[in-house]
Amino acid sequence: MKKEEMLMQVVNQDVINERYRQNKKWGVQRHDYGYWLAILVEEVGEVAQAIQQGSVASKDTDADDLYTELIHVAAVASAIAEQVMEERGGVQCSPCLSKTTINSR
């Protein structure tokens, strides 16, 4: 396996693990998209804090783990995508892999 493929697998597994952690903590979340956007932007703000860590603009209260904050952003985006797919009436396999739709009903 190539290094890039291994990195992709590890990162995506971390996103999946974060989704499980989120569901365990808050249950399956369904929100209107404006509320989802607020959650996502808050997470992106923490990415910005982590990026500026150590600069003159940083504060002690800023997030400092860039990787973790990026995983949070990806996990929130994934949760939104899960809701979109659910609202479309089923679980659709990746269009890159298959045109198959598995209805959840």
mmCIF file of N, CA, C and O in Angstrom:
data_model
loop_
_atom_site.group_PDB
_atom_site.id
_atom_site.type_symbol
_atom_site.label_atom_id
_atom_site.label_comp_id
_atom_site.label_asym_id
_atom_site.label_seq_id
_atom_site.Cartn_x
_atom_site.Cartn_y
_atom_site.Cartn_z
ATOM 1 N N MET A 1 0.839 -1.169 0.000
ATOM 2 C CA MET A 1 0.000 0.000 0.000
ATOM 3 C C MET A 1 0.895 1.247 0.000
ATOM 4 O O MET A 1 1.856 1.316 0.755
ATOM 5 N N LYS A 2 0.524 2.213 -0.808
ATOM 6 C CA LYS A 2 1.278 3.458 -0.880
ATOM 7 C C LYS A 2 1.053 4.288 0.384
ATOM 8 O O LYS A 2 0.015 4.190 1.040
ATOM 9 N N LYS A 3 2.039 5.120 0.688
ATOM 10 C CA LYS A 3 1.958 5.975 1.872
ATOM 11 C C LYS A 3 0.708 6.866 1.824
ATOM 12 O O LYS A 3 0.013 7.027 2.830
ATOM 13 N N GLU A 4 0.400 7.420 0.649
ATOM 14 C CA GLU A 4 -0.774 8.302 0.514
ATOM 15 C C GLU A 4 -2.068 7.554 0.821
ATOM 16 O O GLU A 4 -2.971 8.095 1.450
ATOM 17 N N GLU A 5 -2.142 6.307 0.363
ATOM 18 C CA GLU A 5 -3.338 5.502 0.626
ATOM 19 C C GLU A 5 -3.464 5.185 2.107
ATOM 20 O O GLU A 5 -4.558 5.199 2.667
ATOM 21 N N MET A 6 -2.345 4.905 2.746
ATOM 22 C CA MET A 6 -2.350 4.609 4.174
ATOM 23 C C MET A 6 -2.786 5.848 4.967
ATOM 24 O O MET A 6 -3.605 5.745 5.890
ATOM 25 N N LEU A 7 -2.254 7.013 4.600
ATOM 26 C CA LEU A 7 -2.660 8.251 5.265
ATOM 27 C C LEU A 7 -4.160 8.494 5.104
ATOM 28 O O LEU A 7 -4.851 8.855 6.067
ATOM 29 N N MET A 8 -4.671 8.271 3.888
ATOM 30 C CA MET A 8 -6.091 8.471 3.634
ATOM 31 C C MET A 8 -6.925 7.544 4.503
ATOM 32 O O MET A 8 -7.923 7.961 5.098
ATOM 33 N N GLN A 9 -6.515 6.295 4.618
ATOM 34 C CA GLN A 9 -7.259 5.341 5.442
ATOM 35 C C GLN A 9 -7.236 5.732 6.917
ATOM 36 O O GLN A 9 -8.262 5.675 7.594
ATOM 37 N N VAL A 10 -6.077 6.132 7.413
ATOM 38 C CA VAL A 10 -5.960 6.503 8.826
ATOM 39 C C VAL A 10 -6.809 7.734 9.126
ATOM 40 O O VAL A 10 -7.567 7.766 10.106
ATOM 41 N N VAL A 11 -6.707 8.739 8.279
ATOM 42 C CA VAL A 11 -7.472 9.974 8.499
ATOM 43 C C VAL A 11 -8.970 9.695 8.434
ATOM 44 O O VAL A 11 -9.738 10.126 9.303
ATOM 45 N N ASN A 12 -9.408 8.952 7.419
ATOM 46 C CA ASN A 12 -10.835 8.665 7.300
ATOM 47 C C ASN A 12 -11.338 7.791 8.444
ATOM 48 O O ASN A 12 -12.469 7.965 8.899
ATOM 49 N N GLN A 13 -10.507 6.895 8.943
ATOM 50 C CA GLN A 13 -10.906 6.102 10.110
ATOM 51 C C GLN A 13 -11.041 6.998 11.336
ATOM 52 O O GLN A 13 -11.949 6.809 12.155
ATOM 53 N N ASP A 14 -10.163 7.990 11.466
ATOM 54 C CA ASP A 14 -10.279 8.938 12.581
ATOM 55 C C ASP A 14 -11.579 9.736 12.483
ATOM 56 O O ASP A 14 -12.225 10.018 13.496
ATOM 57 N N VAL A 15 -11.990 10.089 11.270
ATOM 58 C CA VAL A 15 -13.274 10.795 11.080
ATOM 59 C C VAL A 15 -14.421 9.883 11.494
ATOM 60 O O VAL A 15 -15.334 10.311 12.214
ATOM 61 N N ILE A 16 -14.390 8.634 11.070
ATOM 62 C CA ILE A 16 -15.441 7.682 11.456
ATOM 63 C C ILE A 16 -15.476 7.506 12.970
ATOM 64 O O ILE A 16 -16.558 7.515 13.578
ATOM 65 N N ASN A 17 -14.313 7.366 13.585
ATOM 66 C CA ASN A 17 -14.261 7.232 15.050
ATOM 67 C C ASN A 17 -14.855 8.460 15.730
ATOM 68 O O ASN A 17 -15.562 8.336 16.738
ATOM 69 N N GLU A 18 -14.577 9.640 15.195
ATOM 70 C CA GLU A 18 -15.144 10.870 15.754
ATOM 71 C C GLU A 18 -16.657 10.897 15.593
ATOM 72 O O GLU A 18 -17.379 11.326 16.483
ATOM 73 N N ARG A 19 -17.167 10.404 14.468
ATOM 74 C CA ARG A 19 -18.619 10.348 14.277
ATOM 75 C C ARG A 19 -19.251 9.426 15.318
ATOM 76 O O ARG A 19 -20.291 9.748 15.886
ATOM 77 N N TYR A 20 -18.626 8.282 15.573
ATOM 78 C CA TYR A 20 -19.154 7.388 16.614
ATOM 79 C C TYR A 20 -19.126 8.083 17.973
ATOM 80 O O TYR A 20 -20.083 7.978 18.761
ATOM 81 N N ARG A 21 -18.039 8.801 18.266
ATOM 82 C CA ARG A 21 -17.930 9.517 19.544
ATOM 83 C C ARG A 21 -19.036 10.571 19.657
ATOM 84 O O ARG A 21 -19.694 10.692 20.690
ATOM 85 N N GLN A 22 -19.270 11.305 18.578
ATOM 86 C CA GLN A 22 -20.317 12.328 18.588
ATOM 87 C C GLN A 22 -21.697 11.709 18.804
ATOM 88 O O GLN A 22 -22.496 12.219 19.594
ATOM 89 N N ASN A 23 -21.974 10.623 18.102
ATOM 90 C CA ASN A 23 -23.284 9.970 18.261
ATOM 91 C C ASN A 23 -23.461 9.424 19.667
ATOM 92 O O ASN A 23 -24.564 9.472 20.223
ATOM 93 N N LYS A 24 -22.392 8.909 20.249
ATOM 94 C CA LYS A 24 -22.479 8.403 21.620
ATOM 95 C C LYS A 24 -22.739 9.550 22.591
ATOM 96 O O LYS A 24 -23.527 9.422 23.534
ATOM 97 N N LYS A 25 -22.093 10.673 22.364
ATOM 98 C CA LYS A 25 -22.221 11.811 23.272
ATOM 99 C C LYS A 25 -23.574 12.509 23.146
ATOM 100 O O LYS A 25 -24.198 12.849 24.143
ATOM 101 N N TRP A 26 -24.046 12.740 21.891
ATOM 102 C CA TRP A 26 -25.249 13.547 21.674
ATOM 103 C C TRP A 26 -26.398 12.793 21.034
ATOM 104 O O TRP A 26 -27.473 13.349 20.834
ATOM 105 N N GLY A 27 -26.184 11.538 20.668
ATOM 106 C CA GLY A 27 -27.194 10.825 19.903
ATOM 107 C C GLY A 27 -27.138 11.280 18.453
ATOM 108 O O GLY A 27 -26.396 12.192 18.099
ATOM 109 N N VAL A 28 -27.929 10.634 17.608
ATOM 110 C CA VAL A 28 -27.968 11.026 16.200
ATOM 111 C C VAL A 28 -28.610 12.403 16.123
ATOM 112 O O VAL A 28 -29.707 12.617 16.643
ATOM 113 N N GLN A 29 -27.919 13.325 15.500
ATOM 114 C CA GLN A 29 -28.387 14.712 15.425
ATOM 115 C C GLN A 29 -29.015 14.996 14.066
ATOM 116 O O GLN A 29 -28.469 14.610 13.030
ATOM 117 N N ARG A 30 -30.140 15.679 14.084
ATOM 118 C CA ARG A 30 -30.777 16.162 12.870
ATOM 119 C C ARG A 30 -31.167 17.612 13.142
ATOM 120 O O ARG A 30 -31.885 17.899 14.099
ATOM 121 N N HIS A 31 -30.654 18.529 12.314
ATOM 122 C CA HIS A 31 -30.881 19.956 12.499
ATOM 123 C C HIS A 31 -31.263 20.586 11.172
ATOM 124 O O HIS A 31 -31.041 20.006 10.105
ATOM 125 N N ASP A 32 -31.792 21.814 11.234
ATOM 126 C CA ASP A 32 -31.952 22.549 9.983
ATOM 127 C C ASP A 32 -30.559 22.968 9.536
ATOM 128 O O ASP A 32 -29.613 23.027 10.329
ATOM 129 N N TYR A 33 -30.425 23.236 8.249
ATOM 130 C CA TYR A 33 -29.090 23.475 7.696
ATOM 131 C C TYR A 33 -28.435 24.744 8.215
ATOM 132 O O TYR A 33 -27.207 24.816 8.297
ATOM 133 N N GLY A 34 -29.219 25.730 8.599
ATOM 134 C CA GLY A 34 -28.638 26.931 9.198
ATOM 135 C C GLY A 34 -27.941 26.624 10.513
ATOM 136 O O GLY A 34 -26.854 27.147 10.790
ATOM 137 N N TYR A 35 -28.550 25.752 11.315
ATOM 138 C CA TYR A 35 -27.932 25.366 12.578
ATOM 139 C C TYR A 35 -26.683 24.529 12.330
ATOM 140 O O TYR A 35 -25.658 24.704 13.000
ATOM 141 N N TRP A 36 -26.770 23.615 11.351
ATOM 142 C CA TRP A 36 -25.585 22.830 10.995
ATOM 143 C C TRP A 36 -24.446 23.753 10.578
ATOM 144 O O TRP A 36 -23.290 23.527 10.936
ATOM 145 N N LEU A 37 -24.779 24.779 9.794
ATOM 146 C CA LEU A 37 -23.747 25.717 9.347
ATOM 147 C C LEU A 37 -23.074 26.394 10.541
ATOM 148 O O LEU A 37 -21.853 26.550 10.560
ATOM 149 N N ALA A 38 -23.855 26.771 11.541
ATOM 150 C CA ALA A 38 -23.283 27.396 12.737
ATOM 151 C C ALA A 38 -22.314 26.441 13.442
ATOM 152 O O ALA A 38 -21.234 26.850 13.876
ATOM 153 N N ILE A 39 -22.689 25.175 13.546
ATOM 154 C CA ILE A 39 -21.816 24.184 14.178
ATOM 155 C C ILE A 39 -20.533 24.026 13.363
ATOM 156 O O ILE A 39 -19.424 24.027 13.913
ATOM 157 N N LEU A 40 -20.679 23.909 12.048
ATOM 158 C CA LEU A 40 -19.519 23.715 11.179
ATOM 159 C C LEU A 40 -18.580 24.917 11.227
ATOM 160 O O LEU A 40 -17.356 24.753 11.338
ATOM 161 N N VAL A 41 -19.127 26.119 11.191
ATOM 162 C CA VAL A 41 -18.292 27.321 11.219
ATOM 163 C C VAL A 41 -17.578 27.438 12.564
ATOM 164 O O VAL A 41 -16.411 27.853 12.619
ATOM 165 N N GLU A 42 -18.226 27.040 13.644
ATOM 166 C CA GLU A 42 -17.565 27.059 14.952
ATOM 167 C C GLU A 42 -16.354 26.132 14.936
ATOM 168 O O GLU A 42 -15.283 26.482 15.434
ATOM 169 N N GLU A 43 -16.524 24.967 14.338
ATOM 170 C CA GLU A 43 -15.399 24.031 14.238
ATOM 171 C C GLU A 43 -14.292 24.589 13.337
ATOM 172 O O GLU A 43 -13.107 24.439 13.637
ATOM 173 N N VAL A 44 -14.656 25.237 12.244
ATOM 174 C CA VAL A 44 -13.662 25.856 11.361
ATOM 175 C C VAL A 44 -12.921 26.954 12.119
ATOM 176 O O VAL A 44 -11.708 27.123 11.955
ATOM 177 N N GLY A 45 -13.621 27.677 12.984
ATOM 178 C CA GLY A 45 -12.967 28.687 13.816
ATOM 179 C C GLY A 45 -11.905 28.085 14.713
ATOM 180 O O GLY A 45 -10.841 28.693 14.929
ATOM 181 N N GLU A 46 -12.158 26.886 15.217
ATOM 182 C CA GLU A 46 -11.158 26.216 16.047
ATOM 183 C C GLU A 46 -9.960 25.775 15.215
ATOM 184 O O GLU A 46 -8.822 25.781 15.701
ATOM 185 N N VAL A 47 -10.182 25.443 13.945
ATOM 186 C CA VAL A 47 -9.059 25.155 13.046
ATOM 187 C C VAL A 47 -8.214 26.422 12.885
ATOM 188 O O VAL A 47 -6.987 26.372 12.960
ATOM 189 N N ALA A 48 -8.873 27.558 12.696
ATOM 190 C CA ALA A 48 -8.145 28.827 12.555
ATOM 191 C C ALA A 48 -7.328 29.128 13.812
ATOM 192 O O ALA A 48 -6.178 29.581 13.719
ATOM 193 N N GLN A 49 -7.906 28.878 14.987
ATOM 194 C CA GLN A 49 -7.166 29.090 16.237
ATOM 195 C C GLN A 49 -5.926 28.204 16.297
ATOM 196 O O GLN A 49 -4.850 28.653 16.682
ATOM 197 N N ALA A 50 -6.090 26.943 15.914
ATOM 198 C CA ALA A 50 -4.961 26.017 15.962
ATOM 199 C C ALA A 50 -3.870 26.426 14.970
ATOM 200 O O ALA A 50 -2.681 26.290 15.266
ATOM 201 N N ILE A 51 -4.271 26.936 13.822
ATOM 202 C CA ILE A 51 -3.290 27.367 12.826
ATOM 203 C C ILE A 51 -2.483 28.553 13.332
ATOM 204 O O ILE A 51 -1.281 28.642 13.108
ATOM 205 N N GLN A 52 -3.138 29.463 14.044
ATOM 206 C CA GLN A 52 -2.419 30.666 14.500
ATOM 207 C C GLN A 52 -1.700 30.453 15.834
ATOM 208 O O GLN A 52 -1.042 31.357 16.348
ATOM 209 N N GLN A 53 -1.780 29.233 16.373
ATOM 210 C CA GLN A 53 -1.113 28.937 17.647
ATOM 211 C C GLN A 53 0.362 29.336 17.583
ATOM 212 O O GLN A 53 1.060 29.021 16.640
ATOM 213 N N GLY A 54 0.804 30.042 18.575
ATOM 214 C CA GLY A 54 2.196 30.474 18.637
ATOM 215 C C GLY A 54 2.453 31.818 17.981
ATOM 216 O O GLY A 54 3.530 32.380 18.125
ATOM 217 N N SER A 55 1.458 32.337 17.271
ATOM 218 C CA SER A 55 1.634 33.650 16.649
ATOM 219 C C SER A 55 1.240 34.737 17.642
ATOM 220 O O SER A 55 0.711 34.457 18.718
ATOM 221 N N VAL A 56 1.473 35.979 17.286
ATOM 222 C CA VAL A 56 1.095 37.088 18.169
ATOM 223 C C VAL A 56 -0.414 37.176 18.337
ATOM 224 O O VAL A 56 -0.898 37.762 19.297
ATOM 225 N N ALA A 57 -1.157 36.568 17.429
ATOM 226 C CA ALA A 57 -2.616 36.616 17.503
ATOM 227 C C ALA A 57 -3.207 35.536 18.398
ATOM 228 O O ALA A 57 -4.398 35.559 18.693
ATOM 229 N N SER A 58 -2.400 34.580 18.856
ATOM 230 C CA SER A 58 -2.944 33.460 19.627
ATOM 231 C C SER A 58 -3.206 33.853 21.080
ATOM 232 O O SER A 58 -2.612 34.777 21.618
ATOM 233 N N LYS A 59 -4.166 33.110 21.670
ATOM 234 C CA LYS A 59 -4.526 33.286 23.075
ATOM 235 C C LYS A 59 -4.392 31.938 23.770
ATOM 236 O O LYS A 59 -4.443 30.906 23.129
ATOM 237 N N ASP A 60 -4.281 31.953 25.076
ATOM 238 C CA ASP A 60 -4.170 30.707 25.845
ATOM 239 C C ASP A 60 -5.395 29.819 25.683
ATOM 240 O O ASP A 60 -5.313 28.600 25.813
ATOM 241 N N THR A 61 -6.553 30.420 25.406
ATOM 242 C CA THR A 61 -7.791 29.649 25.300
ATOM 243 C C THR A 61 -8.015 29.071 23.909
ATOM 244 O O THR A 61 -8.974 28.347 23.693
ATOM 245 N N ASP A 62 -7.144 29.378 22.957
ATOM 246 C CA ASP A 62 -7.308 28.877 21.594
ATOM 247 C C ASP A 62 -7.105 27.373 21.521
ATOM 248 O O ASP A 62 -6.316 26.795 22.272
ATOM 249 N N ALA A 63 -7.805 26.750 20.577
ATOM 250 C CA ALA A 63 -7.570 25.341 20.280
ATOM 251 C C ALA A 63 -6.136 25.210 19.776
ATOM 252 O O ALA A 63 -5.621 26.104 19.108
ATOM 253 N N ASP A 64 -5.481 24.102 20.099
ATOM 254 C CA ASP A 64 -4.075 23.992 19.708
ATOM 255 C C ASP A 64 -3.724 22.721 18.936
ATOM 256 O O ASP A 64 -2.601 22.561 18.504
ATOM 257 N N ASP A 65 -4.669 21.827 18.738
ATOM 258 C CA ASP A 65 -4.365 20.592 18.032
ATOM 259 C C ASP A 65 -5.013 20.634 16.645
ATOM 260 O O ASP A 65 -6.188 20.302 16.474
ATOM 261 N N LEU A 66 -4.240 21.066 15.655
ATOM 262 C CA LEU A 66 -4.759 21.251 14.301
ATOM 263 C C LEU A 66 -5.370 19.969 13.744
ATOM 264 O O LEU A 66 -6.474 19.993 13.194
ATOM 265 N N TYR A 67 -4.681 18.847 13.897
ATOM 266 C CA TYR A 67 -5.197 17.587 13.353
ATOM 267 C C TYR A 67 -6.567 17.253 13.949
ATOM 268 O O TYR A 67 -7.511 16.951 13.222
ATOM 269 N N THR A 68 -6.677 17.338 15.263
ATOM 270 C CA THR A 68 -7.951 17.023 15.921
ATOM 271 C C THR A 68 -9.058 17.950 15.448
ATOM 272 O O THR A 68 -10.183 17.504 15.178
ATOM 273 N N GLU A 69 -8.768 19.234 15.335
ATOM 274 C CA GLU A 69 -9.792 20.186 14.887
ATOM 275 C C GLU A 69 -10.211 19.914 13.447
ATOM 276 O O GLU A 69 -11.390 20.034 13.097
ATOM 277 N N LEU A 70 -9.269 19.531 12.596
ATOM 278 C CA LEU A 70 -9.615 19.174 11.220
ATOM 279 C C LEU A 70 -10.494 17.926 11.181
ATOM 280 O O LEU A 70 -11.441 17.839 10.377
ATOM 281 N N ILE A 71 -10.222 16.962 12.039
ATOM 282 C CA ILE A 71 -11.065 15.763 12.128
ATOM 283 C C ILE A 71 -12.475 16.158 12.572
ATOM 284 O O ILE A 71 -13.469 15.641 12.049
ATOM 285 N N HIS A 72 -12.580 17.097 13.511
ATOM 286 C CA HIS A 72 -13.901 17.563 13.952
ATOM 287 C C HIS A 72 -14.673 18.194 12.802
ATOM 288 O O HIS A 72 -15.877 17.952 12.636
ATOM 289 N N VAL A 73 -13.998 19.031 11.993
ATOM 290 C CA VAL A 73 -14.654 19.657 10.839
ATOM 291 C C VAL A 73 -15.170 18.579 9.878
ATOM 292 O O VAL A 73 -16.317 18.631 9.431
ATOM 293 N N ALA A 74 -14.310 17.619 9.570
ATOM 294 C CA ALA A 74 -14.705 16.558 8.645
ATOM 295 C C ALA A 74 -15.863 15.731 9.209
ATOM 296 O O ALA A 74 -16.777 15.337 8.472
ATOM 297 N N ALA A 75 -15.851 15.486 10.509
ATOM 298 C CA ALA A 75 -16.912 14.691 11.133
ATOM 299 C C ALA A 75 -18.242 15.439 11.118
ATOM 300 O O ALA A 75 -19.294 14.840 10.869
ATOM 301 N N VAL A 76 -18.217 16.733 11.382
ATOM 302 C CA VAL A 76 -19.459 17.520 11.319
ATOM 303 C C VAL A 76 -19.975 17.549 9.883
ATOM 304 O O VAL A 76 -21.170 17.363 9.642
ATOM 305 N N ALA A 77 -19.088 17.757 8.908
ATOM 306 C CA ALA A 77 -19.505 17.725 7.507
ATOM 307 C C ALA A 77 -20.095 16.362 7.154
ATOM 308 O O ALA A 77 -21.091 16.274 6.428
ATOM 309 N N SER A 78 -19.521 15.306 7.690
ATOM 310 C CA SER A 78 -20.035 13.965 7.462
ATOM 311 C C SER A 78 -21.438 13.810 8.055
ATOM 312 O O SER A 78 -22.320 13.230 7.426
ATOM 313 N N ALA A 79 -21.650 14.335 9.242
ATOM 314 C CA ALA A 79 -22.969 14.254 9.877
ATOM 315 C C ALA A 79 -24.017 14.987 9.031
ATOM 316 O O ALA A 79 -25.149 14.512 8.881
ATOM 317 N N ILE A 80 -23.638 16.120 8.477
ATOM 318 C CA ILE A 80 -24.557 16.865 7.603
ATOM 319 C C ILE A 80 -24.856 16.026 6.361
ATOM 320 O O ILE A 80 -26.019 15.903 5.948
ATOM 321 N N ALA A 81 -23.826 15.444 5.759
ATOM 322 C CA ALA A 81 -24.011 14.611 4.569
ATOM 323 C C ALA A 81 -24.901 13.409 4.867
ATOM 324 O O ALA A 81 -25.724 13.012 4.035
ATOM 325 N N GLU A 82 -24.760 12.837 6.064
ATOM 326 C CA GLU A 82 -25.614 11.718 6.470
ATOM 327 C C GLU A 82 -27.074 12.148 6.482
ATOM 328 O O GLU A 82 -27.956 11.419 6.007
ATOM 329 N N GLN A 83 -27.346 13.341 7.008
ATOM 330 C CA GLN A 83 -28.711 13.842 7.045
ATOM 331 C C GLN A 83 -29.240 14.085 5.638
ATOM 332 O O GLN A 83 -30.380 13.734 5.326
ATOM 333 N N VAL A 84 -28.423 14.679 4.775
ATOM 334 C CA VAL A 84 -28.834 14.932 3.389
ATOM 335 C C VAL A 84 -29.198 13.617 2.713
ATOM 336 O O VAL A 84 -30.247 13.498 2.068
ATOM 337 N N MET A 85 -28.352 12.612 2.865
ATOM 338 C CA MET A 85 -28.619 11.324 2.242
ATOM 339 C C MET A 85 -29.902 10.712 2.793
ATOM 340 O O MET A 85 -30.722 10.178 2.037
ATOM 341 N N GLU A 86 -30.086 10.803 4.107
ATOM 342 C CA GLU A 86 -31.298 10.274 4.730
ATOM 343 C C GLU A 86 -32.531 10.970 4.170
ATOM 344 O O GLU A 86 -33.539 10.325 3.860
ATOM 345 N N GLU A 87 -32.458 12.285 4.023
ATOM 346 C CA GLU A 87 -33.596 13.050 3.506
ATOM 347 C C GLU A 87 -33.894 12.729 2.046
ATOM 348 O O GLU A 87 -35.014 12.936 1.577
ATOM 349 N N ARG A 88 -32.916 12.227 1.335
ATOM 350 C CA ARG A 88 -33.121 11.819 -0.055
ATOM 351 C C ARG A 88 -33.771 10.443 -0.158
ATOM 352 O O ARG A 88 -34.031 9.967 -1.245
ATOM 353 N N GLY A 89 -33.990 9.816 0.963
ATOM 354 C CA GLY A 89 -34.763 8.591 0.970
ATOM 355 C C GLY A 89 -33.998 7.298 1.081
ATOM 356 O O GLY A 89 -34.554 6.238 0.854
ATOM 357 N N GLY A 90 -32.763 7.357 1.418
ATOM 358 C CA GLY A 90 -32.045 6.100 1.579
ATOM 359 C C GLY A 90 -30.558 6.315 1.666
ATOM 360 O O GLY A 90 -30.074 7.431 1.682
ATOM 361 N N VAL A 91 -29.881 5.218 1.738
ATOM 362 C CA VAL A 91 -28.425 5.224 1.783
ATOM 363 C C VAL A 91 -27.950 4.967 0.365
ATOM 364 O O VAL A 91 -28.245 3.924 -0.213
ATOM 365 N N GLN A 92 -27.252 5.924 -0.188
ATOM 366 C CA GLN A 92 -26.748 5.772 -1.552
ATOM 367 C C GLN A 92 -25.265 5.486 -1.506
ATOM 368 O O GLN A 92 -24.516 6.181 -0.837
ATOM 369 N N CYS A 93 -24.857 4.475 -2.227
ATOM 370 C CA CYS A 93 -23.439 4.175 -2.319
ATOM 371 C C CYS A 93 -22.750 5.295 -3.069
ATOM 372 O O CYS A 93 -23.370 6.012 -3.842
ATOM 373 N N SER A 94 -21.479 5.441 -2.843
ATOM 374 C CA SER A 94 -20.707 6.488 -3.491
ATOM 375 C C SER A 94 -20.893 6.446 -4.993
ATOM 376 O O SER A 94 -20.750 5.394 -5.610
ATOM 377 N N PRO A 95 -21.214 7.584 -5.613
ATOM 378 C CA PRO A 95 -21.386 7.589 -7.066
ATOM 379 C C PRO A 95 -20.094 7.208 -7.802
ATOM 380 O O PRO A 95 -20.135 6.770 -8.935
ATOM 381 N N CYS A 96 -18.965 7.347 -7.134
ATOM 382 C CA CYS A 96 -17.698 6.953 -7.755
ATOM 383 C C CYS A 96 -17.587 5.437 -7.843
ATOM 384 O O CYS A 96 -16.874 4.916 -8.694
ATOM 385 N N LEU A 97 -18.263 4.734 -6.952
ATOM 386 C CA LEU A 97 -18.126 3.282 -6.877
ATOM 387 C C LEU A 97 -19.306 2.547 -7.488
ATOM 388 O O LEU A 97 -19.157 1.479 -8.045
ATOM 389 N N SER A 98 -20.513 3.123 -7.360
ATOM 390 C CA SER A 98 -21.699 2.387 -7.761
ATOM 391 C C SER A 98 -22.867 3.341 -7.906
ATOM 392 O O SER A 98 -22.894 4.396 -7.299
ATOM 393 N N LYS A 99 -23.843 2.960 -8.677
ATOM 394 C CA LYS A 99 -25.074 3.751 -8.805
ATOM 395 C C LYS A 99 -26.178 3.124 -7.971
ATOM 396 O O LYS A 99 -27.321 3.519 -8.038
ATOM 397 N N THR A 100 -25.819 2.171 -7.144
ATOM 398 C CA THR A 100 -26.784 1.434 -6.340
ATOM 399 C C THR A 100 -27.322 2.307 -5.216
ATOM 400 O O THR A 100 -26.590 3.045 -4.591
ATOM 401 N N THR A 101 -28.607 2.215 -4.970
ATOM 402 C CA THR A 101 -29.234 2.873 -3.822
ATOM 403 C C THR A 101 -29.816 1.794 -2.931
ATOM 404 O O THR A 101 -30.518 0.910 -3.392
ATOM 405 N N ILE A 102 -29.517 1.904 -1.651
ATOM 406 C CA ILE A 102 -30.054 0.965 -0.669
ATOM 407 C C ILE A 102 -31.056 1.745 0.151
ATOM 408 O O ILE A 102 -30.699 2.658 0.902
ATOM 409 N N ASN A 103 -32.320 1.457 -0.016
ATOM 410 C CA ASN A 103 -33.354 2.171 0.739
ATOM 411 C C ASN A 103 -33.324 1.755 2.180
ATOM 412 O O ASN A 103 -33.150 0.596 2.502
ATOM 413 N N SER A 104 -33.502 2.729 3.063
ATOM 414 C CA SER A 104 -33.464 2.461 4.492
ATOM 415 C C SER A 104 -34.831 2.057 5.018
ATOM 416 O O SER A 104 -34.999 1.868 6.195
ATOM 417 N N ARG A 105 -35.795 1.960 4.156
ATOM 418 C CA ARG A 105 -37.154 1.617 4.588
ATOM 419 C C ARG A 105 -37.389 0.146 4.552
ATOM 420 O O ARG A 105 -36.856 -0.639 3.928
#
